[in-house]
Amino acid sequence: MNEDRRIRMERFQLLLQQILFPEDLTQQFLNNGVIHKLSIFKNEKKWQFDFEFERILPFHVFQLFHDRIGQAFSHIASVSFTIRYTNTKVDNKVVLSYWPYLVECLEGFSPSIIQFLKGQTPVIEGNKLSINVRNETEAIALSRKLKEPIKESFLKLGFPNYLVETVVKESKKEFQQFVEQKEQEDHSKMVAAMIEKQKQEKRAEKMIQSSEALTIGYQIKDDIVPIETIQDEEKKIAIQGYVFDAETRELRSGRTLLTFKITDYTDSILVKIFSNDKEDVPLLQAVKKGIWVKVRGGVQHDTFVRDLVMIAKDINEVKPVQKQDLAPDDEKRVELHLHTPMSQMDAVTSCSRLVEQASKWGHKAIAITDHGIVQSFPEAYGSGKKHGIKILYGVEANLVDDGVPIAYNTQKRLLSEETYVVFDVETTGLSAVYNTIIELAAVKIKNGEIIDRFESFADPHEKLTNTIIDLTGITDDMLVGAPEIGDVLKDFKEWINDDILVAHNASFDMGFINAGFRKIGFSDCENPVIDTLELARFLYPELKNHRLNNLCKKFDIELVSHHRAIYDAEATGYLLWKLLKDCIEKEILYHDRLNDNMGKGDFHRLRPSHCILLAKTQVGLKNLYKLVSYSHLEFFHRTPRIPRSLLEKHREGIIVGSGCDKGEVFEAMMQKSSDEVEKTAKFYDYLEVQPPSNYYHLIEKELVRDELALKEIIKNIVSLGEKLNIPVVATGNVHYLHPNDGIYRKILIASQGGANPLNKQKLPEVHFRTTDEMLECFQFLSKEKAKEVVVTNTQKIADDIEVLKPIPDDLYTPKIEGAEEEIRQMSYGRARSIYGENLPEIVEARLEKELKSIIGHGFAVIYLISHKLVKKSLDDGYLVGSRGSVGSSLVATMTEITEVNPLPPHYVCPSCHHSHFFDDGSVGSGFDLPDKDCPECGTKYVKDGHDIPFETFLGFKGDKVPDIDLSASRC
């Protein structure tokens, strides 16, 4: 024996004396024991011994040794030990005596598993230890979870390296006991978890409801960094923004992870923070969508989300600066032009949020004016009631003029014998007021032949825009030295004599001619005029469009250079003669008879102008619904359109506003003379102007020269309202709530590509403005006038409108004459074809019960419409499937709306109609019945019936409105 081993043995004997281990047991079992190693962990107050004994100890000796050593040093540290044996010969009985202790030492397992293992007696064969289990699932679970822990426990006690295996020995009784016990434990755990979650939610709710702002970690006083500047990993920065998504989840480690997304509207970033203990959980759960926070932490690249993520250390809730309408309560504006997401692919903020914001600002009313539809009315009505604000129900309509003249200055002149001056002008822009003629050309035509020509440039005294140069091919160099437009018009007036003037889109060309005449002191032209555009629309309504180049192609007329005056004039001259021949064939012989055919062409294809229709009374609301229906059903062309004559017919109870820059008043103010604008404006109940920024795209498109000209147009509309005693109102043309919401509309518009003309311009800022913001937009008017258009007139219109209810309380089903009797006959007819002329009592009773409810509550027409839809689809080759609870209605089955038979399971013979019902609950579905032949005629029975009560569909009283969902296949 070497000296080191002797010393270790002496130390072990000294240890036994210290723990007062019995002498007789020492001599018998531990006489040659050795302390190999003692590890002391001061911070944790733990001692770890490593002992060596000669042979495996009986369990009672091991137990006593374990208890004495633990008790002896309990005041100093907690003691654990491992054992190794020099003699590894094992008595299986000794090993099994350790089994209950080993099982108790297993940590992290449910009581049911521990209890199950305690009841086991392992079988040891060599180095293999087998445990009996009750089923394969248990075997897999125990193998995965227990093999290594049991093996480690044996090794710590010095036993050989056993290979742990499971052996399946099924015992239904034990397995059932195990399942029940496991379910009970799972239930207990679930209840405990729910109680803990409720406590956390209450703590979080209490924290949210308290006046104190949420604070996690320390107060943040660092400078705030815009999120858009975060381009790489950062050690510590602070950001501030709006939380638009938040989620907490418990990790396997027991810690809670909060992830939330934050934006400061320059950019967004994902933030993560981990809880330190359970006390942090309510704080983390208090971070919810909709709050504003400051966050401080580091930024690092997250391999999971593959992006930069902030790992937060501190979070402080902050109160955002809320925009307020600071105008006095009785001097707040009313928004009369507003869009919701029901304006197709155009607006982004929900109706409810817009109404809520108007209420918060103290506005007394708000208008809903979606493009061509009224689908937002129900939501607006509910939101208006909730927030105590008056809803003005309206629509932004597409108005088409079905009264556009074909002829102007009509005279009784025989068309076949006249001389015609066919002319065209090229201009610096579209406005006869703000732009001027740069080229005037004409041809005289008699009997279909050109007998004279007139052509001249005119000096505009300004540089041409690139748009005009590209469109016309006329350059500034070509206009150098050209005569004044006044001189050109004088020559032209003398040249035309009293001949009939002709132009394609004559209202445009004559607008410039008359504006030019007035500037040089002449009166408006009194010559008779024919518009070949409107004449072609009347004569050839089947054409998709009636542009000059398309008409020339149709009639094989050469058009050398479109948008040059002389070539357009010549082509229009030849076109005129073909049109006149067709007029004569229709027995239209005189000039003054042309307008007898106004509105008889494809007028609904005309370019529409926008206008606002607001329902003033309940009658007006009904008329509004009629107009919307007509526009979709009879006058739809790309958009729903309303003819002017139809609006006039149903105008009672409706207030008509002039609309946006696509409205005819604004366009007339840009392009036409004051007399024409006045005539146009008289049609409207109020005139609409918007902030200049809403019209900036007109400058971008070179339709308006600059912002000064734009403001001049707005001022002119205000002055026109004064002159005609028509109120002028300022609207925002609202499409979203906040300025930073504009990006969402931009995405929405961009997704439509070239189909949406808005993609060809910069989108205006059309957010919901406060009274102060709107007054600031119109500060170029006088202070009094700005207040009048922004506040006074908008309030006056809102006050003139009654409080309306867009949807009646009662149910108004459609009416189809004889629907009730048709449904009854169909139901009984099909029932008799299946079950025979003398219906089984159970079938007849069910039909009568259902028909009484369906017909009694006016639902027969709904069934009939559904039947017709299904029949039409099937006849056209499209399969139809019904969904939902309609399968619980036998009438729906008999009218072939659904294939589901709700009667009790039954057999029915397709030949003799003999039937047998199972109404005792013994069969769940007729499809489960065994095949069987009819005892009456031997034909194989049809199996059907699923025992579904009718109450599932129409309720216990049979008065629930039917909800029949149908899905048709698509090719």
PDB file of C-alpha atoms in Angstrom, residues 85-328:
ATOM      1  CA  TYR A  85     -16.033  -0.036  -6.217  1.00  0.00           C
ATOM      2  CA  THR A  86     -12.847  -2.082  -6.681  1.00  0.00           C
ATOM      3  CA  ASN A  87     -14.870  -5.311  -6.814  1.00  0.00           C
ATOM      4  CA  THR A  88     -17.533  -4.839  -9.507  1.00  0.00           C
ATOM      5  CA  LYS A  89     -19.197  -8.200  -8.947  1.00  0.00           C
ATOM      6  CA  VAL A  90     -22.892  -7.391  -8.574  1.00  0.00           C
ATOM      7  CA  ASP A  91     -25.669  -9.215  -6.771  1.00  0.00           C
ATOM      8  CA  ASN A  92     -28.873  -8.494  -8.661  1.00  0.00           C
ATOM      9  CA  LYS A  93     -30.874  -8.534  -5.422  1.00  0.00           C
ATOM     10  CA  VAL A  94     -28.660  -5.756  -4.039  1.00  0.00           C
ATOM     11  CA  VAL A  95     -29.151  -3.738  -7.212  1.00  0.00           C
ATOM     12  CA  LEU A  96     -32.927  -4.096  -6.999  1.00  0.00           C
ATOM     13  CA  SER A  97     -32.875  -2.976  -3.374  1.00  0.00           C
ATOM     14  CA  TYR A  98     -31.525   0.374  -4.640  1.00  0.00           C
ATOM     15  CA  TRP A  99     -34.308   0.782  -7.267  1.00  0.00           C
ATOM     16  CA  PRO A 100     -36.851   2.782  -5.186  1.00  0.00           C
ATOM     17  CA  TYR A 101     -34.087   5.176  -4.072  1.00  0.00           C
ATOM     18  CA  LEU A 102     -32.856   5.650  -7.627  1.00  0.00           C
ATOM     19  CA  VAL A 103     -36.384   6.441  -8.798  1.00  0.00           C
ATOM     20  CA  GLU A 104     -36.794   9.054  -6.049  1.00  0.00           C
ATOM     21  CA  CYS A 105     -33.599  10.719  -7.190  1.00  0.00           C
ATOM     22  CA  LEU A 106     -34.959  11.327 -10.722  1.00  0.00           C
ATOM     23  CA  GLU A 107     -35.737  15.046 -11.174  1.00  0.00           C
ATOM     24  CA  GLY A 108     -38.097  16.884 -13.548  1.00  0.00           C
ATOM     25  CA  PHE A 109     -40.551  14.038 -14.146  1.00  0.00           C
ATOM     26  CA  SER A 110     -44.291  14.007 -13.438  1.00  0.00           C
ATOM     27  CA  PRO A 111     -45.527  12.241 -10.260  1.00  0.00           C
ATOM     28  CA  SER A 112     -47.415   9.718 -12.413  1.00  0.00           C
ATOM     29  CA  ILE A 113     -44.177   8.556 -14.091  1.00  0.00           C
ATOM     30  CA  ILE A 114     -42.313   8.360 -10.742  1.00  0.00           C
ATOM     31  CA  GLN A 115     -45.186   6.397  -9.232  1.00  0.00           C
ATOM     32  CA  PHE A 116     -45.231   4.068 -12.236  1.00  0.00           C
ATOM     33  CA  LEU A 117     -41.467   3.393 -11.969  1.00  0.00           C
ATOM     34  CA  LYS A 118     -41.710   2.725  -8.235  1.00  0.00           C
ATOM     35  CA  GLY A 119     -44.207  -0.006  -8.971  1.00  0.00           C
ATOM     36  CA  GLN A 120     -41.796  -1.673 -11.389  1.00  0.00           C
ATOM     37  CA  THR A 121     -39.267  -4.414 -10.617  1.00  0.00           C
ATOM     38  CA  PRO A 122     -36.584  -4.246 -13.289  1.00  0.00           C
ATOM     39  CA  VAL A 123     -35.161  -7.423 -14.753  1.00  0.00           C
ATOM     40  CA  ILE A 124     -31.340  -7.571 -14.845  1.00  0.00           C
ATOM     41  CA  GLU A 125     -29.561  -9.827 -17.315  1.00  0.00           C
ATOM     42  CA  GLY A 126     -25.828  -9.172 -17.449  1.00  0.00           C
ATOM     43  CA  ASN A 127     -25.398  -5.441 -18.163  1.00  0.00           C
ATOM     44  CA  LYS A 128     -28.967  -5.082 -19.468  1.00  0.00           C
ATOM     45  CA  LEU A 129     -31.737  -3.663 -17.239  1.00  0.00           C
ATOM     46  CA  SER A 130     -35.283  -4.083 -18.560  1.00  0.00           C
ATOM     47  CA  ILE A 131     -38.381  -2.112 -17.469  1.00  0.00           C
ATOM     48  CA  ASN A 132     -41.865  -3.371 -18.266  1.00  0.00           C
ATOM     49  CA  VAL A 133     -44.237  -0.853 -19.863  1.00  0.00           C
ATOM     50  CA  ARG A 134     -47.895  -1.042 -20.834  1.00  0.00           C
ATOM     51  CA  ASN A 135     -47.905   0.093 -24.453  1.00  0.00           C
ATOM     52  CA  GLU A 136     -45.736   1.252 -27.318  1.00  0.00           C
ATOM     53  CA  THR A 137     -46.385   4.946 -26.676  1.00  0.00           C
ATOM     54  CA  GLU A 138     -45.217   4.558 -23.074  1.00  0.00           C
ATOM     55  CA  ALA A 139     -42.149   2.638 -24.286  1.00  0.00           C
ATOM     56  CA  ILE A 140     -41.155   5.437 -26.669  1.00  0.00           C
ATOM     57  CA  ALA A 141     -41.741   8.145 -24.055  1.00  0.00           C
ATOM     58  CA  LEU A 142     -39.759   6.360 -21.298  1.00  0.00           C
ATOM     59  CA  SER A 143     -36.943   5.423 -23.662  1.00  0.00           C
ATOM     60  CA  ARG A 144     -36.542   8.992 -24.770  1.00  0.00           C
ATOM     61  CA  LYS A 145     -36.797  10.559 -21.338  1.00  0.00           C
ATOM     62  CA  LEU A 146     -35.461   7.984 -18.830  1.00  0.00           C
ATOM     63  CA  LYS A 147     -32.697   5.931 -20.372  1.00  0.00           C
ATOM     64  CA  GLU A 148     -29.908   8.404 -19.719  1.00  0.00           C
ATOM     65  CA  PRO A 149     -31.074   9.643 -16.250  1.00  0.00           C
ATOM     66  CA  ILE A 150     -31.370   6.031 -14.889  1.00  0.00           C
ATOM     67  CA  LYS A 151     -28.016   5.101 -16.384  1.00  0.00           C
ATOM     68  CA  GLU A 152     -26.346   8.186 -14.827  1.00  0.00           C
ATOM     69  CA  SER A 153     -27.889   7.455 -11.411  1.00  0.00           C
ATOM     70  CA  PHE A 154     -26.495   3.897 -11.381  1.00  0.00           C
ATOM     71  CA  LEU A 155     -23.040   5.126 -12.397  1.00  0.00           C
ATOM     72  CA  LYS A 156     -22.970   7.728  -9.567  1.00  0.00           C
ATOM     73  CA  LEU A 157     -23.525   4.895  -7.085  1.00  0.00           C
ATOM     74  CA  GLY A 158     -20.735   2.814  -8.547  1.00  0.00           C
ATOM     75  CA  PHE A 159     -22.862   0.276 -10.405  1.00  0.00           C
ATOM     76  CA  PRO A 160     -21.912  -1.020 -13.854  1.00  0.00           C
ATOM     77  CA  ASN A 161     -22.894   0.841 -17.051  1.00  0.00           C
ATOM     78  CA  TYR A 162     -26.337  -0.730 -17.501  1.00  0.00           C
ATOM     79  CA  LEU A 163     -28.093  -0.669 -20.837  1.00  0.00           C
ATOM     80  CA  VAL A 164     -31.671   0.387 -20.033  1.00  0.00           C
ATOM     81  CA  GLU A 165     -34.437  -1.128 -22.186  1.00  0.00           C
ATOM     82  CA  THR A 166     -38.237  -1.129 -22.165  1.00  0.00           C
ATOM     83  CA  VAL A 167     -40.369  -4.220 -22.696  1.00  0.00           C
ATOM     84  CA  VAL A 168     -44.029  -3.792 -23.721  1.00  0.00           C
ATOM     85  CA  LYS A 169     -46.441  -5.851 -21.623  1.00  0.00           C
ATOM     86  CA  GLU A 170     -49.929  -4.576 -22.279  1.00  0.00           C
ATOM     87  CA  SER A 171     -52.341  -4.145 -19.377  1.00  0.00           C
ATOM     88  CA  LYS A 172     -55.531  -2.342 -20.287  1.00  0.00           C
ATOM     89  CA  LYS A 173     -56.437  -1.691 -16.677  1.00  0.00           C
ATOM     90  CA  GLU A 174     -53.049  -0.224 -15.810  1.00  0.00           C
ATOM     91  CA  PHE A 175     -52.933   1.752 -19.030  1.00  0.00           C
ATOM     92  CA  GLN A 176     -56.357   3.268 -18.331  1.00  0.00           C
ATOM     93  CA  GLN A 177     -55.242   4.155 -14.801  1.00  0.00           C
ATOM     94  CA  PHE A 178     -52.104   5.732 -16.236  1.00  0.00           C
ATOM     95  CA  VAL A 179     -54.095   7.765 -18.785  1.00  0.00           C
ATOM     96  CA  GLU A 180     -56.578   8.965 -16.177  1.00  0.00           C
ATOM     97  CA  GLN A 181     -53.828   9.936 -13.785  1.00  0.00           C
ATOM     98  CA  LYS A 182     -51.940  11.739 -16.561  1.00  0.00           C
ATOM     99  CA  GLU A 183     -55.082  13.605 -17.626  1.00  0.00           C
ATOM    100  CA  GLN A 184     -55.732  14.622 -14.040  1.00  0.00           C
ATOM    101  CA  GLU A 185     -52.186  15.910 -13.680  1.00  0.00           C
ATOM    102  CA  ASP A 186     -52.367  17.755 -17.016  1.00  0.00           C
ATOM    103  CA  HIS A 187     -55.668  19.302 -15.967  1.00  0.00           C
ATOM    104  CA  SER A 188     -54.175  20.418 -12.666  1.00  0.00           C
ATOM    105  CA  LYS A 189     -51.208  21.936 -14.478  1.00  0.00           C
ATOM    106  CA  MET A 190     -53.499  23.680 -16.969  1.00  0.00           C
ATOM    107  CA  VAL A 191     -55.683  25.125 -14.199  1.00  0.00           C
ATOM    108  CA  ALA A 192     -52.596  26.324 -12.349  1.00  0.00           C
ATOM    109  CA  ALA A 193     -51.226  27.892 -15.542  1.00  0.00           C
ATOM    110  CA  MET A 194     -54.558  29.615 -16.272  1.00  0.00           C
ATOM    111  CA  ILE A 195     -54.761  30.969 -12.735  1.00  0.00           C
ATOM    112  CA  GLU A 196     -51.206  32.276 -13.035  1.00  0.00           C
ATOM    113  CA  LYS A 197     -51.992  33.816 -16.447  1.00  0.00           C
ATOM    114  CA  GLN A 198     -55.117  35.508 -15.076  1.00  0.00           C
ATOM    115  CA  LYS A 199     -53.081  36.924 -12.210  1.00  0.00           C
ATOM    116  CA  GLN A 200     -50.521  38.236 -14.699  1.00  0.00           C
ATOM    117  CA  GLU A 201     -53.248  39.721 -16.911  1.00  0.00           C
ATOM    118  CA  LYS A 202     -54.853  41.423 -13.906  1.00  0.00           C
ATOM    119  CA  ARG A 203     -51.509  42.838 -12.862  1.00  0.00           C
ATOM    120  CA  ALA A 204     -50.882  44.018 -16.429  1.00  0.00           C
ATOM    121  CA  GLU A 205     -54.396  45.492 -16.717  1.00  0.00           C
ATOM    122  CA  LYS A 206     -54.007  47.250 -13.381  1.00  0.00           C
ATOM    123  CA  MET A 207     -50.727  48.659 -14.602  1.00  0.00           C
ATOM    124  CA  ILE A 208     -52.266  49.839 -17.870  1.00  0.00           C
ATOM    125  CA  GLN A 209     -55.230  51.456 -16.102  1.00  0.00           C
ATOM    126  CA  SER A 210     -53.011  53.256 -13.628  1.00  0.00           C
ATOM    127  CA  SER A 211     -52.063  56.800 -14.490  1.00  0.00           C
ATOM    128  CA  GLU A 212     -48.374  55.932 -14.360  1.00  0.00           C
ATOM    129  CA  ALA A 213     -46.621  55.408 -17.664  1.00  0.00           C
ATOM    130  CA  LEU A 214     -45.137  51.988 -18.303  1.00  0.00           C
ATOM    131  CA  THR A 215     -41.439  51.791 -17.411  1.00  0.00           C
ATOM    132  CA  ILE A 216     -39.242  48.743 -17.902  1.00  0.00           C
ATOM    133  CA  GLY A 217     -35.675  49.228 -16.749  1.00  0.00           C
ATOM    134  CA  TYR A 218     -34.348  52.754 -16.324  1.00  0.00           C
ATOM    135  CA  GLN A 219     -35.599  56.162 -17.450  1.00  0.00           C
ATOM    136  CA  ILE A 220     -34.357  57.006 -20.944  1.00  0.00           C
ATOM    137  CA  LYS A 221     -32.830  60.476 -21.331  1.00  0.00           C
ATOM    138  CA  ASP A 222     -30.644  59.735 -24.367  1.00  0.00           C
ATOM    139  CA  ASP A 223     -31.088  61.591 -27.642  1.00  0.00           C
ATOM    140  CA  ILE A 224     -33.575  59.881 -29.932  1.00  0.00           C
ATOM    141  CA  VAL A 225     -32.212  58.457 -33.198  1.00  0.00           C
ATOM    142  CA  PRO A 226     -34.432  58.181 -36.341  1.00  0.00           C
ATOM    143  CA  ILE A 227     -34.917  54.515 -37.190  1.00  0.00           C
ATOM    144  CA  GLU A 228     -34.058  55.146 -40.852  1.00  0.00           C
ATOM    145  CA  THR A 229     -30.469  55.998 -39.787  1.00  0.00           C
ATOM    146  CA  ILE A 230     -29.923  52.520 -38.288  1.00  0.00           C
ATOM    147  CA  GLN A 231     -27.948  50.752 -40.999  1.00  0.00           C
ATOM    148  CA  ASP A 232     -25.573  48.559 -38.979  1.00  0.00           C
ATOM    149  CA  GLU A 233     -25.119  47.006 -35.539  1.00  0.00           C
ATOM    150  CA  GLU A 234     -25.027  49.473 -32.629  1.00  0.00           C
ATOM    151  CA  LYS A 235     -23.944  49.033 -29.000  1.00  0.00           C
ATOM    152  CA  LYS A 236     -26.476  51.376 -27.444  1.00  0.00           C
ATOM    153  CA  ILE A 237     -28.978  53.762 -29.003  1.00  0.00           C
ATOM    154  CA  ALA A 238     -32.437  55.111 -28.180  1.00  0.00           C
ATOM    155  CA  ILE A 239     -35.413  55.238 -30.520  1.00  0.00           C
ATOM    156  CA  GLN A 240     -39.026  56.349 -30.156  1.00  0.00           C
ATOM    157  CA  GLY A 241     -42.133  55.347 -32.051  1.00  0.00           C
ATOM    158  CA  TYR A 242     -45.508  53.684 -32.370  1.00  0.00           C
ATOM    159  CA  VAL A 243     -45.948  49.987 -31.540  1.00  0.00           C
ATOM    160  CA  PHE A 244     -47.925  48.390 -34.372  1.00  0.00           C
ATOM    161  CA  ASP A 245     -47.515  44.744 -33.396  1.00  0.00           C
ATOM    162  CA  ALA A 246     -46.608  43.028 -30.117  1.00  0.00           C
ATOM    163  CA  GLU A 247     -46.392  39.427 -28.927  1.00  0.00           C
ATOM    164  CA  THR A 248     -45.232  37.709 -25.731  1.00  0.00           C
ATOM    165  CA  ARG A 249     -44.449  34.009 -25.502  1.00  0.00           C
ATOM    166  CA  GLU A 250     -42.957  31.716 -22.903  1.00  0.00           C
ATOM    167  CA  LEU A 251     -39.725  29.987 -23.858  1.00  0.00           C
ATOM    168  CA  ARG A 252     -38.699  26.453 -22.897  1.00  0.00           C
ATOM    169  CA  SER A 253     -36.335  27.910 -20.346  1.00  0.00           C
ATOM    170  CA  GLY A 254     -39.320  29.408 -18.521  1.00  0.00           C
ATOM    171  CA  ARG A 255     -38.386  32.993 -19.424  1.00  0.00           C
ATOM    172  CA  THR A 256     -40.790  35.195 -21.362  1.00  0.00           C
ATOM    173  CA  LEU A 257     -39.845  36.872 -24.650  1.00  0.00           C
ATOM    174  CA  LEU A 258     -41.526  40.081 -25.793  1.00  0.00           C
ATOM    175  CA  THR A 259     -41.178  40.959 -29.463  1.00  0.00           C
ATOM    176  CA  PHE A 260     -42.750  44.089 -30.870  1.00  0.00           C
ATOM    177  CA  LYS A 261     -42.520  46.152 -34.036  1.00  0.00           C
ATOM    178  CA  ILE A 262     -42.064  49.892 -33.768  1.00  0.00           C
ATOM    179  CA  THR A 263     -42.150  52.675 -36.335  1.00  0.00           C
ATOM    180  CA  ASP A 264     -41.304  56.372 -36.200  1.00  0.00           C
ATOM    181  CA  TYR A 265     -42.654  56.712 -39.757  1.00  0.00           C
ATOM    182  CA  THR A 266     -39.143  57.066 -41.163  1.00  0.00           C
ATOM    183  CA  ASP A 267     -38.665  53.299 -40.905  1.00  0.00           C
ATOM    184  CA  SER A 268     -39.545  50.334 -38.684  1.00  0.00           C
ATOM    185  CA  ILE A 269     -37.576  47.823 -36.601  1.00  0.00           C
ATOM    186  CA  LEU A 270     -38.244  44.666 -34.594  1.00  0.00           C
ATOM    187  CA  VAL A 271     -37.474  44.896 -30.859  1.00  0.00           C
ATOM    188  CA  LYS A 272     -36.863  41.957 -28.482  1.00  0.00           C
ATOM    189  CA  ILE A 273     -36.616  41.880 -24.686  1.00  0.00           C
ATOM    190  CA  PHE A 274     -36.399  38.900 -22.290  1.00  0.00           C
ATOM    191  CA  SER A 275     -37.879  38.692 -18.804  1.00  0.00           C
ATOM    192  CA  ASN A 276     -35.540  38.170 -15.847  1.00  0.00           C
ATOM    193  CA  ASP A 277     -38.210  36.557 -13.650  1.00  0.00           C
ATOM    194  CA  LYS A 278     -41.986  36.104 -13.451  1.00  0.00           C
ATOM    195  CA  GLU A 279     -42.418  39.560 -11.954  1.00  0.00           C
ATOM    196  CA  ASP A 280     -41.373  41.048 -15.316  1.00  0.00           C
ATOM    197  CA  VAL A 281     -44.109  39.259 -17.258  1.00  0.00           C
ATOM    198  CA  PRO A 282     -46.979  41.716 -16.486  1.00  0.00           C
ATOM    199  CA  LEU A 283     -44.702  44.589 -17.542  1.00  0.00           C
ATOM    200  CA  LEU A 284     -43.865  42.917 -20.830  1.00  0.00           C
ATOM    201  CA  GLN A 285     -47.521  42.077 -21.477  1.00  0.00           C
ATOM    202  CA  ALA A 286     -48.407  45.743 -20.953  1.00  0.00           C
ATOM    203  CA  VAL A 287     -46.518  46.590 -24.151  1.00  0.00           C
ATOM    204  CA  LYS A 288     -49.366  46.393 -26.648  1.00  0.00           C
ATOM    205  CA  LYS A 289     -50.218  47.545 -30.135  1.00  0.00           C
ATOM    206  CA  GLY A 290     -51.234  51.190 -30.186  1.00  0.00           C
ATOM    207  CA  ILE A 291     -48.907  52.693 -27.549  1.00  0.00           C
ATOM    208  CA  TRP A 292     -45.900  54.956 -28.073  1.00  0.00           C
ATOM    209  CA  VAL A 293     -42.608  54.052 -26.419  1.00  0.00           C
ATOM    210  CA  LYS A 294     -38.983  55.058 -26.068  1.00  0.00           C
ATOM    211  CA  VAL A 295     -36.620  52.094 -26.320  1.00  0.00           C
ATOM    212  CA  ARG A 296     -32.926  51.875 -25.466  1.00  0.00           C
ATOM    213  CA  GLY A 297     -30.684  48.951 -26.278  1.00  0.00           C
ATOM    214  CA  GLY A 298     -28.248  47.454 -28.737  1.00  0.00           C
ATOM    215  CA  VAL A 299     -28.836  46.642 -32.395  1.00  0.00           C
ATOM    216  CA  GLN A 300     -27.560  43.348 -33.751  1.00  0.00           C
ATOM    217  CA  HIS A 301     -28.113  41.124 -36.735  1.00  0.00           C
ATOM    218  CA  ASP A 302     -30.623  38.402 -35.906  1.00  0.00           C
ATOM    219  CA  THR A 303     -29.948  35.164 -37.788  1.00  0.00           C
ATOM    220  CA  PHE A 304     -33.531  33.994 -37.266  1.00  0.00           C
ATOM    221  CA  VAL A 305     -35.312  37.001 -38.819  1.00  0.00           C
ATOM    222  CA  ARG A 306     -32.313  37.809 -41.051  1.00  0.00           C
ATOM    223  CA  ASP A 307     -32.422  41.489 -40.259  1.00  0.00           C
ATOM    224  CA  LEU A 308     -31.222  44.054 -37.776  1.00  0.00           C
ATOM    225  CA  VAL A 309     -33.061  43.706 -34.467  1.00  0.00           C
ATOM    226  CA  MET A 310     -32.902  45.847 -31.336  1.00  0.00           C
ATOM    227  CA  ILE A 311     -32.305  43.958 -28.059  1.00  0.00           C
ATOM    228  CA  ALA A 312     -33.957  46.299 -25.578  1.00  0.00           C
ATOM    229  CA  LYS A 313     -32.710  47.007 -22.073  1.00  0.00           C
ATOM    230  CA  ASP A 314     -35.084  49.849 -21.171  1.00  0.00           C
ATOM    231  CA  ILE A 315     -38.582  50.745 -22.338  1.00  0.00           C
ATOM    232  CA  ASN A 316     -40.493  53.907 -21.384  1.00  0.00           C
ATOM    233  CA  GLU A 317     -44.045  54.586 -22.466  1.00  0.00           C
ATOM    234  CA  VAL A 318     -44.525  58.095 -23.845  1.00  0.00           C
ATOM    235  CA  LYS A 319     -47.624  59.999 -24.760  1.00  0.00           C
ATOM    236  CA  PRO A 320     -47.674  60.969 -28.433  1.00  0.00           C
ATOM    237  CA  VAL A 321     -48.495  64.497 -29.471  1.00  0.00           C
ATOM    238  CA  GLN A 322     -52.111  64.226 -30.608  1.00  0.00           C
ATOM    239  CA  LYS A 323     -53.280  66.619 -33.279  1.00  0.00           C
ATOM    240  CA  GLN A 324     -56.070  68.827 -31.910  1.00  0.00           C
ATOM    241  CA  ASP A 325     -58.659  70.979 -33.654  1.00  0.00           C
ATOM    242  CA  LEU A 326     -58.160  74.169 -31.650  1.00  0.00           C
ATOM    243  CA  ALA A 327     -60.956  76.151 -33.275  1.00  0.00           C
ATOM    244  CA  PRO A 328     -63.819  77.248 -30.959  1.00  0.00           C
TER     245      PRO A 328
END
